[in-house]
mmCIF file of C-alpha atoms in Angstrom:
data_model
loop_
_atom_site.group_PDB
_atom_site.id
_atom_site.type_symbol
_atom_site.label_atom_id
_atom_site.label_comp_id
_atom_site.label_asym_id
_atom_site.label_seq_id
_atom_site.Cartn_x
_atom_site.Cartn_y
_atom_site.Cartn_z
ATOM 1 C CA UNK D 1 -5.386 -25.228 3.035
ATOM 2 C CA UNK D 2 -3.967 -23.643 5.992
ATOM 3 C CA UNK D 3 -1.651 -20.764 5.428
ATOM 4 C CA UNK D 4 -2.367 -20.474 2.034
ATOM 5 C CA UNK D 5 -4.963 -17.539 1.322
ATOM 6 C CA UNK D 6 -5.168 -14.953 -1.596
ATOM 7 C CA UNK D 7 -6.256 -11.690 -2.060
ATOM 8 C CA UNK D 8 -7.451 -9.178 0.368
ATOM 9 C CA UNK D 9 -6.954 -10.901 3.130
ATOM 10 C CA UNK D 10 -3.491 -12.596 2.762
ATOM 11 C CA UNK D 11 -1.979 -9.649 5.049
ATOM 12 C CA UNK D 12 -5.058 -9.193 7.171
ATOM 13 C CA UNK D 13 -4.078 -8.432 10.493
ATOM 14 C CA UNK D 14 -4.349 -9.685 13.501
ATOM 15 C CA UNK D 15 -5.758 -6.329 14.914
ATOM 16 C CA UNK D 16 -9.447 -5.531 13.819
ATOM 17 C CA UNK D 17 -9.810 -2.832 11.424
ATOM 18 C CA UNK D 18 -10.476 0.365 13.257
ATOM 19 C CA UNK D 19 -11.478 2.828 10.583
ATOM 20 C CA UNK D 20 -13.119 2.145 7.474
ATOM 21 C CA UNK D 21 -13.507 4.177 4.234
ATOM 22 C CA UNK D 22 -16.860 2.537 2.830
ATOM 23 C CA UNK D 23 -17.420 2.027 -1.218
ATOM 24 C CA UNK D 24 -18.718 5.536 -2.821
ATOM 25 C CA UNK D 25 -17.486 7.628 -0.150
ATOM 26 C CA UNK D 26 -14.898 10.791 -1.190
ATOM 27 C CA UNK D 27 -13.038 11.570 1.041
ATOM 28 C CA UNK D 28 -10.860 14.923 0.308
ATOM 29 C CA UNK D 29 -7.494 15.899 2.278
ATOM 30 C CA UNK D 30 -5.150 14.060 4.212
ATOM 31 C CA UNK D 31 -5.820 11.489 6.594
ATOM 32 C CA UNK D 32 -3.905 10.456 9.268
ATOM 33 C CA UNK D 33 -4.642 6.956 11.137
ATOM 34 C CA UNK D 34 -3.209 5.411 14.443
ATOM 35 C CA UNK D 35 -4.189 1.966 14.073
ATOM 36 C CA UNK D 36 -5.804 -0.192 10.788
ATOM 37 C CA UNK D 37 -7.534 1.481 7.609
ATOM 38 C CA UNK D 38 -9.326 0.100 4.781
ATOM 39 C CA UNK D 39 -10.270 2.005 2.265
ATOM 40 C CA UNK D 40 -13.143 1.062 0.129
ATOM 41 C CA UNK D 41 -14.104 4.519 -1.324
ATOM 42 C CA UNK D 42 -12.064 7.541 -2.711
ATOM 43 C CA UNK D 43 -9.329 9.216 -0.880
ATOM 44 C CA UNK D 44 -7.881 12.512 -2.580
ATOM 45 C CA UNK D 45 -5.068 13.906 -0.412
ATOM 46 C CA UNK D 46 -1.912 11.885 1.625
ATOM 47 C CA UNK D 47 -2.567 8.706 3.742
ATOM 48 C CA UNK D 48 -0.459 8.556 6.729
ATOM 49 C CA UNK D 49 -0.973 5.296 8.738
ATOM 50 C CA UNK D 50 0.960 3.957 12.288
ATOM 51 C CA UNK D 51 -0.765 0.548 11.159
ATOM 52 C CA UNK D 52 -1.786 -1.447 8.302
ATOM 53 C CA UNK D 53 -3.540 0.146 5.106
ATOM 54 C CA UNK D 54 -5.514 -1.892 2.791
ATOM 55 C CA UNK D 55 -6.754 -0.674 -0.430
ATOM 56 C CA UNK D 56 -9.968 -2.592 -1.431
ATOM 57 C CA UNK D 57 -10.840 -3.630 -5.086
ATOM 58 C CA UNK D 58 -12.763 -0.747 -5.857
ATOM 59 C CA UNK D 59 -10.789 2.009 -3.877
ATOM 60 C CA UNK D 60 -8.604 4.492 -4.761
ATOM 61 C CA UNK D 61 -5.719 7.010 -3.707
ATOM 62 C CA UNK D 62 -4.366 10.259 -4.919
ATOM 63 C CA UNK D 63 -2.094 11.066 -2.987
ATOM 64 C CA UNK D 64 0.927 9.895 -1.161
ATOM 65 C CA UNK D 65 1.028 6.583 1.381
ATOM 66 C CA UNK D 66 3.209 6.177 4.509
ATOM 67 C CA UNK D 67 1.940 3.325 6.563
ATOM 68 C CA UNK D 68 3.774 0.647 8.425
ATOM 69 C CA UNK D 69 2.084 -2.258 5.829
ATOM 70 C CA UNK D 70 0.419 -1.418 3.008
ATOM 71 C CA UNK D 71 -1.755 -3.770 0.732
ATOM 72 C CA UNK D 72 -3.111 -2.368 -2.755
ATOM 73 C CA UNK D 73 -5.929 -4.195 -4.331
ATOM 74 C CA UNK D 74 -7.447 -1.163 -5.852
ATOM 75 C CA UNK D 75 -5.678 2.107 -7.268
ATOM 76 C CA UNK D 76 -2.759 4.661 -6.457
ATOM 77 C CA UNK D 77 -1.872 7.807 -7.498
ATOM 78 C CA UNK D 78 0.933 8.604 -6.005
ATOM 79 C CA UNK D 79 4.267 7.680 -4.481
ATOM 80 C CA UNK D 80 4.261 5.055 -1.483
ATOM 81 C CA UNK D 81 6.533 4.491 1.943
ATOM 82 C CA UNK D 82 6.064 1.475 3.765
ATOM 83 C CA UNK D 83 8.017 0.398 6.735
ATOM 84 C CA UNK D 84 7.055 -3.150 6.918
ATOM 85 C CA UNK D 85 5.419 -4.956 3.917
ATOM 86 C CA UNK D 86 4.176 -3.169 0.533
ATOM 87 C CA UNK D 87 1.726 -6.190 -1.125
ATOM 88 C CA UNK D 88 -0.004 -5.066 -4.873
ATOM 89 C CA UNK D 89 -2.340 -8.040 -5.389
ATOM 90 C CA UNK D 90 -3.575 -9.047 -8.871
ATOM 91 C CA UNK D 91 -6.577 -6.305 -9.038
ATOM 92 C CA UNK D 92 -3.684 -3.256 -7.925
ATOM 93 C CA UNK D 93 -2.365 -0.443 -9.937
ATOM 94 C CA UNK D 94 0.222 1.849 -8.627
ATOM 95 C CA UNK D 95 1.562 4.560 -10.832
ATOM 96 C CA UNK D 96 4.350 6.415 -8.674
ATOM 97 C CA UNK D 97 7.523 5.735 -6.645
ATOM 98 C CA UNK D 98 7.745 3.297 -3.992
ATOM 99 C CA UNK D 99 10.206 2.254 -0.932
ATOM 100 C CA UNK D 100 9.324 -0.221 1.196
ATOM 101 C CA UNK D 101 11.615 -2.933 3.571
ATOM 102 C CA UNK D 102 9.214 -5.905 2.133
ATOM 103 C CA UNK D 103 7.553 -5.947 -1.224
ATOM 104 C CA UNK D 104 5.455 -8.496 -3.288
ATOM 105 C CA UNK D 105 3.892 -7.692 -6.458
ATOM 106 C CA UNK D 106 1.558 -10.267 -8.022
ATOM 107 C CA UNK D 107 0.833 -11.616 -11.370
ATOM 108 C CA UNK D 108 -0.942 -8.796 -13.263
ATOM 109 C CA UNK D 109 -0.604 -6.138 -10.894
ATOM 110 C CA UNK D 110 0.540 -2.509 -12.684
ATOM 111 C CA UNK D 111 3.226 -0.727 -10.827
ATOM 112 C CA UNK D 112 4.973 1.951 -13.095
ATOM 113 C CA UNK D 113 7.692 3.802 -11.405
ATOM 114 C CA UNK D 114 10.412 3.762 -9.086
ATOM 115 C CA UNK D 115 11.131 1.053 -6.445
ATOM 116 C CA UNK D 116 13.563 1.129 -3.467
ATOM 117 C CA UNK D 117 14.242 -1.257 -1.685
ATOM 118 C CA UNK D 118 15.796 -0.452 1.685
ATOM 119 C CA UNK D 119 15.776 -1.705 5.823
ATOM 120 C CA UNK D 120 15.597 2.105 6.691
ATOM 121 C CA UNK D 121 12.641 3.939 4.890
ATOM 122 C CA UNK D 122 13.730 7.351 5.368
ATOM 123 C CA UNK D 123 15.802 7.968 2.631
ATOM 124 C CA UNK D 124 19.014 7.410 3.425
ATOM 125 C CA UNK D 125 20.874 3.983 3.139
ATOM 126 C CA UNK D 126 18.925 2.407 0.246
ATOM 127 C CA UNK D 127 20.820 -0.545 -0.116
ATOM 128 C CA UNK D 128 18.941 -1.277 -4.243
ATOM 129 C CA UNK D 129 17.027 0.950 -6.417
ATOM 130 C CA UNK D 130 15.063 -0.373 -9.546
ATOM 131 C CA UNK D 131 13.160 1.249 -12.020
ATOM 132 C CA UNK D 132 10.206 -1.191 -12.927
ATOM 133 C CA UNK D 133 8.239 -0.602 -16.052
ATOM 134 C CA UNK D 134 4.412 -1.910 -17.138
#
């Protein structure tokens, strides 16, 4: 059916993915991209993104996110800022704070913290706050 797609690549973008964290790779301290990520592997440190980051079934974050769109099929340890569109598909778990302009959370996703909702993601005028529970 056109325009009706789940998981991973719901929120694929348009622009091809120009780094990529493979499955079993560790990857420790920050990373900092200009474009796309996915991350299939381990990240331990802070993701900071220009583009879109996608989390992979099998990947996983400690750390903090800050990415224009971010889409969590895998794991997150940490608190998240997106400027565009946070997705946590079915498969994601997210245990930390999050503030993002756009958000979906699916059936049977985890998310346990702190959500804000806001137009500007830099802390000031949060127009809702919500604290979500498992």
């Amino acid at each position: 059916m056109i325009g009706k797609s789940k998981g991973v690549d719901s929120m694929q973008p348009q622009e091809k993915i120009s780094t990529l964290i493979g499955g079993g790779a560790v990857f420790n301290g920050d990373l900092i991209v200009q474009d796309t990520v996915r991350i299939d592997g381990t990240i331990n440190g802070n993701c900071n993104c220009k583009g879109t980051l996608i989390l992979g079934p099998e990947g996983s974050i400690t750390g903090n996110i800050n990415a224009q769109n971010v889409m969590i099929s895998g794991q997150v340890k940490g608190d998240i800022i997106s400027s565009g569109k946070l997705e946590i598909l079915s498969s994601g778990k997210v245990k930390g704070d999050i503030t993002a302009r756009r958000l979906v959370i699916d059936e049977d996703a985890h998310f346990d913290g702190r959500c804000t909702m806001s137009s500007d993601t830099s802390n000031q005028g949060h127009k809702e706050s919500v604290k979500a529970k498992e």
